[in-house]
CSV table of C-alpha atoms in Angstrom, one decimal:
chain,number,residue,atom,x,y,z
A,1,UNK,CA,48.1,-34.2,59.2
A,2,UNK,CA,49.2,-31.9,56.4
A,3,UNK,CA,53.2,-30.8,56.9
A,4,UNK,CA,53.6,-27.9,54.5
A,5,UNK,CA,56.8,-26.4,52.9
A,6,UNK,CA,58.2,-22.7,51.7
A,7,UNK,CA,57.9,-19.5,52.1
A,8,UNK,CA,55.8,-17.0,54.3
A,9,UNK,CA,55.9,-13.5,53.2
A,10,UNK,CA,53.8,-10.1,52.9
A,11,UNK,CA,52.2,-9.0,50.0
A,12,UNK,CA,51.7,-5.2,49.7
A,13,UNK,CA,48.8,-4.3,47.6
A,14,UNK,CA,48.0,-0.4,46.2
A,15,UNK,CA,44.6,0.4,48.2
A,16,UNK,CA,44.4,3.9,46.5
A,17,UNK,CA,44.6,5.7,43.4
A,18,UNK,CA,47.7,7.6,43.0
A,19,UNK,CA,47.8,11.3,44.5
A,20,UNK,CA,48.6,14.1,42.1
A,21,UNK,CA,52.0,13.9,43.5
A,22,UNK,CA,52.6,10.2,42.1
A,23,UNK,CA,52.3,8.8,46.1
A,24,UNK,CA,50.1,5.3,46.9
A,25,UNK,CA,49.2,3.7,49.7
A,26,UNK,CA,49.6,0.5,50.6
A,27,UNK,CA,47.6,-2.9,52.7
A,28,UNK,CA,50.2,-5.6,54.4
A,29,UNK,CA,48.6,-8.9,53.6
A,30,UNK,CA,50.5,-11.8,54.7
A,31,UNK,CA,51.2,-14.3,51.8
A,32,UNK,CA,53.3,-16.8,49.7
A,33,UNK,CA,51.9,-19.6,48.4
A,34,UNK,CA,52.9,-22.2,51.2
A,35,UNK,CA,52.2,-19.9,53.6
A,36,UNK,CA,48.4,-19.5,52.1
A,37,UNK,CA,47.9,-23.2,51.9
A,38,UNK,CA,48.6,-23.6,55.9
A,39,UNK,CA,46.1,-21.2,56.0
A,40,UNK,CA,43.4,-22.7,53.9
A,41,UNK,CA,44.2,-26.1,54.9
A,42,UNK,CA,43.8,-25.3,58.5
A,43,UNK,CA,40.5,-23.3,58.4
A,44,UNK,CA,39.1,-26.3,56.4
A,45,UNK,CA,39.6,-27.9,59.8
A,46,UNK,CA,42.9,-30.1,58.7
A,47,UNK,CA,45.6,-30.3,61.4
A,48,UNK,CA,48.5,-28.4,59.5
A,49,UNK,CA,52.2,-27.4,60.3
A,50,UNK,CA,54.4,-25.2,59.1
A,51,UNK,CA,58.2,-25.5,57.9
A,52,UNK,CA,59.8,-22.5,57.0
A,53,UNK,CA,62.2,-19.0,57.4
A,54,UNK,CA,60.7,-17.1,59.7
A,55,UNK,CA,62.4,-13.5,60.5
A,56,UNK,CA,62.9,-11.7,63.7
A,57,UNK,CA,61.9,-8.5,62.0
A,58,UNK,CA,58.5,-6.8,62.4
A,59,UNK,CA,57.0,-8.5,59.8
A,60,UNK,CA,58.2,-11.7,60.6
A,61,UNK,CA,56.5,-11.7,64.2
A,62,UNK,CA,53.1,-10.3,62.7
A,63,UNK,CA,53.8,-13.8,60.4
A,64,UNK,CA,54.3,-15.6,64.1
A,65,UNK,CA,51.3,-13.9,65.3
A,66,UNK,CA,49.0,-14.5,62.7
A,67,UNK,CA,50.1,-18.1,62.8
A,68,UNK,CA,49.2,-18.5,66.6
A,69,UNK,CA,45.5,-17.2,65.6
A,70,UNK,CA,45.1,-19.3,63.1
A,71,UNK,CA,46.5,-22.1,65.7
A,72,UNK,CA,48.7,-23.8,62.8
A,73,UNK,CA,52.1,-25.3,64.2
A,74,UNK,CA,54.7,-23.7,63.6
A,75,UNK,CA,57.3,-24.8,66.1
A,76,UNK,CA,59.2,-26.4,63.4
A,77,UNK,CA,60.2,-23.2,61.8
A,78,UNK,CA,63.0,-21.5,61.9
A,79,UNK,CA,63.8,-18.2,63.8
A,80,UNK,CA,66.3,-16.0,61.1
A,81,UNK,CA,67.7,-12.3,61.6
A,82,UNK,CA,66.9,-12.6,57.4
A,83,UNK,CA,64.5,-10.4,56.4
A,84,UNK,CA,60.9,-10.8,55.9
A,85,UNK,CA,60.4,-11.4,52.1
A,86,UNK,CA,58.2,-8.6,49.9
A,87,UNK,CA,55.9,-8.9,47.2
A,88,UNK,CA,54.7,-5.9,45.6
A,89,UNK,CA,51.3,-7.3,44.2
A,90,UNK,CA,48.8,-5.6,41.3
A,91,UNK,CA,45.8,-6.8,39.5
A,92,UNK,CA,45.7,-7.1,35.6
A,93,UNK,CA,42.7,-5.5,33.3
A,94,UNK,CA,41.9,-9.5,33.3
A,95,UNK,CA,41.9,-10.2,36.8
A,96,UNK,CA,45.1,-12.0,37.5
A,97,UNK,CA,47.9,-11.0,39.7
A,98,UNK,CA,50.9,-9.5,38.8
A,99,UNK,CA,54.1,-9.5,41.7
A,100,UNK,CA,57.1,-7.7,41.5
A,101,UNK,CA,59.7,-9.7,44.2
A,102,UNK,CA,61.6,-8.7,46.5
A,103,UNK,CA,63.9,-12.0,48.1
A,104,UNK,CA,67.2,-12.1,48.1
A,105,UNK,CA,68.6,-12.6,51.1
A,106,UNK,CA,65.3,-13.6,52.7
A,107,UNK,CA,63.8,-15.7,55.9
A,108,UNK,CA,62.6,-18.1,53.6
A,109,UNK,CA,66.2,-19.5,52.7
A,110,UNK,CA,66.8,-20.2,56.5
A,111,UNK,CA,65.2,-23.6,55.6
A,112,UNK,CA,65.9,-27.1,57.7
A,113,UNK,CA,65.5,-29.7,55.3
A,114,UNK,CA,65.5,-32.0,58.0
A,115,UNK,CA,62.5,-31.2,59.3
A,116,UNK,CA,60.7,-31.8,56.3
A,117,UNK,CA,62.5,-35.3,56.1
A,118,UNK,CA,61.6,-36.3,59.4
A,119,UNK,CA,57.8,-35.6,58.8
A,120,UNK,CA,56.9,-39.5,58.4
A,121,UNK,CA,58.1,-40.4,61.4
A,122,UNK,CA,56.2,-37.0,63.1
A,123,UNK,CA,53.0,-39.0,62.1
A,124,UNK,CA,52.4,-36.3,59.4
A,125,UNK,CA,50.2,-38.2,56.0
A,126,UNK,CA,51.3,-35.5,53.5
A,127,UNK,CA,53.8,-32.8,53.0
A,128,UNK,CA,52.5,-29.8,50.8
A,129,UNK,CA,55.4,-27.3,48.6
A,130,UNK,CA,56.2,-24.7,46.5
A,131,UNK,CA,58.3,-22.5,45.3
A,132,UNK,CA,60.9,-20.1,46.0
A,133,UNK,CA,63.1,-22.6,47.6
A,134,UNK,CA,63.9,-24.0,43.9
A,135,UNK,CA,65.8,-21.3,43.1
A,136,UNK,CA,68.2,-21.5,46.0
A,137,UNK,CA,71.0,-24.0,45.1
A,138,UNK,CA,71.9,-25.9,48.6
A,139,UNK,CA,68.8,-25.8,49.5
A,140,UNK,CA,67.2,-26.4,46.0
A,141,UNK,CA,69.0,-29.6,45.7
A,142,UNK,CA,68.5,-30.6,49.5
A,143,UNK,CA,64.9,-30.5,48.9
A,144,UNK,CA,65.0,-32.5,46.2
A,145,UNK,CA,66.9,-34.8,47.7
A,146,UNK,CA,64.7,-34.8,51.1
A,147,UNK,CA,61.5,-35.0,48.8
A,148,UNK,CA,62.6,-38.1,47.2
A,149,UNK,CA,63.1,-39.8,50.6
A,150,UNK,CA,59.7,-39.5,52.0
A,151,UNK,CA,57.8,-39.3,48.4
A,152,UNK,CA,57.4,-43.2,49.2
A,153,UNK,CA,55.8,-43.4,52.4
A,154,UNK,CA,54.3,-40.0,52.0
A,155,UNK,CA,51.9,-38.3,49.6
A,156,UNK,CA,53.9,-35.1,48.2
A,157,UNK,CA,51.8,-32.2,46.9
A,158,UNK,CA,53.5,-29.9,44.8
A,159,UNK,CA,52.8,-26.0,43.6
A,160,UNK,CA,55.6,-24.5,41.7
A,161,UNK,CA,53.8,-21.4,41.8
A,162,UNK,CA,56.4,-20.4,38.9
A,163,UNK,CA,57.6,-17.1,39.4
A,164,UNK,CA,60.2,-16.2,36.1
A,165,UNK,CA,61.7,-12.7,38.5
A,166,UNK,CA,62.9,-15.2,41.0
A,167,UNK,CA,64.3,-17.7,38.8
A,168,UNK,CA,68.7,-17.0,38.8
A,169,UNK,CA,69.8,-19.9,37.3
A,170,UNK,CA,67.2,-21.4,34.5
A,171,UNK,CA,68.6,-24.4,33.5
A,172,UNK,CA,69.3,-25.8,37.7
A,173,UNK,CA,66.0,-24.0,38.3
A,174,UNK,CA,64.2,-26.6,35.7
A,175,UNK,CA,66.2,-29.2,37.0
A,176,UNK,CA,64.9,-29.4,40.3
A,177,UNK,CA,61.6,-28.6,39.2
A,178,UNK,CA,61.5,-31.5,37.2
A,179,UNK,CA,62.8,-33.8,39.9
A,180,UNK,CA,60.6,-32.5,42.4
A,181,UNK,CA,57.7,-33.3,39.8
A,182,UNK,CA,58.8,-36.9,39.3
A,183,UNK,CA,58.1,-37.6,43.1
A,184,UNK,CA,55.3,-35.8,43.3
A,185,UNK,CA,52.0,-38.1,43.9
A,186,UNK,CA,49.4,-34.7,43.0
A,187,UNK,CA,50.6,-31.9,41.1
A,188,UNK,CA,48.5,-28.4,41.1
A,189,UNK,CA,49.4,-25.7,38.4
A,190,UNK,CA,48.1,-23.1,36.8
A,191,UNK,CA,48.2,-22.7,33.0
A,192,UNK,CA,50.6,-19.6,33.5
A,193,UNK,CA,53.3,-22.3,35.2
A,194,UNK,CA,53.5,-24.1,32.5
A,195,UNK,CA,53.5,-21.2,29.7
A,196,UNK,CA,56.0,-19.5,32.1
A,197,UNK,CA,58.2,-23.1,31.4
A,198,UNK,CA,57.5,-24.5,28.8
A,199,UNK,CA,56.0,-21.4,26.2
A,200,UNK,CA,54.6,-22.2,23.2
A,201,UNK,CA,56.4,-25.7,23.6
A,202,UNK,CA,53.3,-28.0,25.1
A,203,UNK,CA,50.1,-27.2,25.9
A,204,UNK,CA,48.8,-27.6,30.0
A,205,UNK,CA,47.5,-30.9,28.6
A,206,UNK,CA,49.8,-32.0,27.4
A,207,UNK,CA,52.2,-31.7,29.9
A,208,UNK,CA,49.6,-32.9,32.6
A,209,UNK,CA,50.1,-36.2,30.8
A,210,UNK,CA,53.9,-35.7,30.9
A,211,UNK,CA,53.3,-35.8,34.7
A,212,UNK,CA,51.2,-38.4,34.9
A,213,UNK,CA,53.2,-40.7,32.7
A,214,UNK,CA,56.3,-40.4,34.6
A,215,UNK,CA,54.3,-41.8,37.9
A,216,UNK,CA,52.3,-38.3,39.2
A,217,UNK,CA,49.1,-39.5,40.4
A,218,UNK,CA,46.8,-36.9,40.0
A,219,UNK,CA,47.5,-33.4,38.0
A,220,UNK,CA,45.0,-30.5,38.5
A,221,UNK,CA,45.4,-27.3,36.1
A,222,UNK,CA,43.4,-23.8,36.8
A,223,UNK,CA,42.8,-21.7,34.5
A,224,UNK,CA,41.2,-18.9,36.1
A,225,UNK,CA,37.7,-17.5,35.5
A,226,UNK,CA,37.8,-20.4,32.8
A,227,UNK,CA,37.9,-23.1,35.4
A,228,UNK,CA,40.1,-26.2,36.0
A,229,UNK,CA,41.2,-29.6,34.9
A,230,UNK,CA,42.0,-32.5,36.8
A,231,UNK,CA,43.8,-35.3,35.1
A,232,UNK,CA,43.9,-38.6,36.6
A,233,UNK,CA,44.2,-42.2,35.1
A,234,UNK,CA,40.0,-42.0,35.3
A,235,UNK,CA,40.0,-39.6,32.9
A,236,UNK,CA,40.0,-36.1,32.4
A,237,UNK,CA,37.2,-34.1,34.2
A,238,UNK,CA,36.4,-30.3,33.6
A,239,UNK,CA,35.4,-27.3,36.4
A,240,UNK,CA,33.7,-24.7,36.1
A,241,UNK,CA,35.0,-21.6,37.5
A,242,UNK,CA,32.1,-20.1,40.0
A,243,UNK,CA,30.3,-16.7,39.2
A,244,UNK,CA,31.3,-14.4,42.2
A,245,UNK,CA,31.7,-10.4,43.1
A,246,UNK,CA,35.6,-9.6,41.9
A,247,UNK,CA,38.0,-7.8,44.1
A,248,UNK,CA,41.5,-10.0,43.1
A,249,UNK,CA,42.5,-13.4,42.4
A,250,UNK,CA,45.6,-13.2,45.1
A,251,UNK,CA,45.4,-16.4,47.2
A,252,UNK,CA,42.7,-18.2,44.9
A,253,UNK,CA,45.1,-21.2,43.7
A,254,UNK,CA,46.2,-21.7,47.1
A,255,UNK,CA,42.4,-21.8,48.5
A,256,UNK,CA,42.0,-24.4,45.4
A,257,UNK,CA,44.7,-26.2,46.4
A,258,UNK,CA,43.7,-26.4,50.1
A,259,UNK,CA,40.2,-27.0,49.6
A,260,UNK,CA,41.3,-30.2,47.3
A,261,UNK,CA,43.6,-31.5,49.6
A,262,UNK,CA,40.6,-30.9,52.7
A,263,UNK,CA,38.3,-32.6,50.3
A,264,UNK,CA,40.9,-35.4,50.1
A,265,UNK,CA,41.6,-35.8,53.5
A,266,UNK,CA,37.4,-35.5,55.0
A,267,UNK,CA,36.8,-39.0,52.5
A,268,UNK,CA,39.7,-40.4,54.1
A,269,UNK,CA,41.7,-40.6,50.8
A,270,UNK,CA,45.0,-39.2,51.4
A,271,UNK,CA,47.4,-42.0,50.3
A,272,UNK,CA,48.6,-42.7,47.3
A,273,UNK,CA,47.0,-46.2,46.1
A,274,UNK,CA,43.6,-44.1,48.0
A,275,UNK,CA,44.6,-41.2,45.1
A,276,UNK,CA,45.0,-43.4,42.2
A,277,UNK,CA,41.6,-45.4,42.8
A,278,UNK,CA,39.5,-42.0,43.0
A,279,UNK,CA,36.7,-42.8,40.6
A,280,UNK,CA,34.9,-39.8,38.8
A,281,UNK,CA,32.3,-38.6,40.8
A,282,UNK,CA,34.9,-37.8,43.9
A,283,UNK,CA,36.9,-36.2,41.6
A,284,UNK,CA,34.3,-33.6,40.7
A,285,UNK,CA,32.8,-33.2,43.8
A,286,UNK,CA,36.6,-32.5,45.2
A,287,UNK,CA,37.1,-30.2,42.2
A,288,UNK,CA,33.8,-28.4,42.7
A,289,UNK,CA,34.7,-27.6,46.7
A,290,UNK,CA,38.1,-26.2,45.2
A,291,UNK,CA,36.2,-24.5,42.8
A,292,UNK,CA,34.4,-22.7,45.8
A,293,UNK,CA,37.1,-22.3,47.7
A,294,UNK,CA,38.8,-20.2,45.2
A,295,UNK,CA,35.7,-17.8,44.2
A,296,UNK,CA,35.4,-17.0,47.6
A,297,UNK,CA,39.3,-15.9,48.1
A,298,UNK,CA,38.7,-14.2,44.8
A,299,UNK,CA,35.7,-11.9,46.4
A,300,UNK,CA,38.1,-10.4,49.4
A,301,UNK,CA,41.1,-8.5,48.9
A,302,UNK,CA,44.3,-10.3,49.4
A,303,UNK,CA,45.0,-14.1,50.1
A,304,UNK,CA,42.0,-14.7,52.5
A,305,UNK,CA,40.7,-18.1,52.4
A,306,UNK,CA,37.4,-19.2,53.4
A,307,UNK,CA,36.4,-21.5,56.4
A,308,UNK,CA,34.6,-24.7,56.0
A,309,UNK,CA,31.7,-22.7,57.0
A,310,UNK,CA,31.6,-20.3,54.5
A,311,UNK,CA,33.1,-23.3,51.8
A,312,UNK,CA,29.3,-24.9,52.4
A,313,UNK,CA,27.6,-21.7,52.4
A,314,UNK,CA,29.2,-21.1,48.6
A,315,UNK,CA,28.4,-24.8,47.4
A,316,UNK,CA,24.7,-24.9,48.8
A,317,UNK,CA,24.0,-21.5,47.5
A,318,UNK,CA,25.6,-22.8,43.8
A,319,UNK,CA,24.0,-25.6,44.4
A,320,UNK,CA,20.4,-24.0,44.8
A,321,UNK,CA,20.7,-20.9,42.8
């Protein structure tokens, strides 16, 4: 069971070309990076809950809503009079995503850190995270505190999902982050986390080994159409990126992330020894699902992640073509 942590938002993408008059239109996609995970998680056929602000406003019950149909739990979440959180979303000339945030003040700071504390005793195997919460001091340091609890009975899966905009207070910010990463048994980030924290500092590599020195037991870094890199005390081991029709890359590092975690958890290896022992070839064949995963979310607009169904569908047809 998969207990996962943050925020649930919408994303509201331009669907038209601007009018003469400068107006757009805009498509409601529900998002946020924990909130995708449950998603992918759960249509991978994991059992999944999720912790998190949830508001009273019209948004908020479409969030409720859309969590019913995709039957992930949600009865540990909290009911706010907050606002749903915004994210204006638009795709580059090179594919990626680029948000402008609106959440401060949002349903995502109505967190209960208890209810991420209690999840061992729930019967939950691993609690999944990211990102805004961070930024929020109380809370910030509650999770930290609350992560470092259950980060020994529990494997902890952490996305910081980095987003600079959101970030108040830099230097608390990075603290957390950091402790957040030293209890962390798998780190996934994308190359643009760590340039967005690091710069021209360290490479992705290098600070993949960072992690794993200090006790992380597996790192994975995407890197977009140029594929992704999982670090592990095995080795390091390279994925390609699949070939797919292109609408926008919203939601494809939180289908990786879910698929790897599914892959995980159908071999029976979600623990942490189980994580440290993973030899080479279930590695890759983890990687390669995650691969999938992603290309698929990448060839539908918005953060839509594929079912286990259409996952095998994508690696057969790789795997014939």
């Amino acid at each position: 069971m998969f207990l996962v942590c943050g925020e649930a938002l919408f994303d509201l993408i331009a669907v038209t070309q601007e009018s003469e008059h400068g107006e757009k239109q805009f498509a409601a996609f529900p998002g946020g990076s924990p909130l995708n995970l449950a998603i992918g998680l759960r249509r991978l056929g994991e059992s999944v809950a999720f912790v998190g602000g949830l508001s009273s406003d019209g948004f908020g019950a479409d969030l409720r809503s859309m969590l019913e149909l995709e039957n992930i739990d949600f009865s540990r979440a909290r009911t706010t009079n907050l606002p749903t959180p915004v994210a204006l979303a638009s795709t580059r000339k090179d594919g990626q995503v680029a948000y402008s945030f609106y959440v401060k003040g949002c349903a995502h700071l109505d967190f209960d850190v208890q209810r991420l504390v209690s999840a061992r005793e729930d019967g939950f195997e691993s609690v999944a995270l990211g990102s805004f919460l961070l930024d929020d001091e109380a809370i910030g340091d509650a999770l930290v505190q609350g992560i470092k609890r259950i980060s020994k009975d529990l494997v902890v899966s952490f996305d910081p999902n980095v987003r600079p905009g959101v970030i108040s207070n830099r230097k608390q910010w990075l603290n957390r982050f950091q402790e957040i990463s030293e209890s962390s048994t798998i780190i996934k980030a994308s190359d643009e986390d760590v340039f967005a924290v690091w710069g021209a500092e360290r490479t992705a590599r290098e600070q993949a080994e960072i992690w794993l020195d200090r006790g992380c037991a597996l790192v994975v870094i995407t890197s977009g159409s140029e594929g992704a890199r999982i670090f592990h005390a095995s080795g390091v081991f390279f994925v390609p990126a699949l070939a797919t029709p292109f609408v926008d890359a919203i939601g494809a590092g939180d289908a990786f992330h879910a698929a790897f975690l599914a892959g995980l958890s159908r071999r029976k290896l979600v623990g942490a020894e189980s994580i440290r022992r993973l030899e080479s070839d279930a590695l890759i064949g983890i990687g390669q699902e995650a691969a999938a995963a992603a290309a698929i979310t990448c060839s539908r607009p918005g953060a839509n992640p594929p079912t286990y169904a259409e996952l095998l569908e994508k690696i057969n047809g790789f795997k014939n073509g």
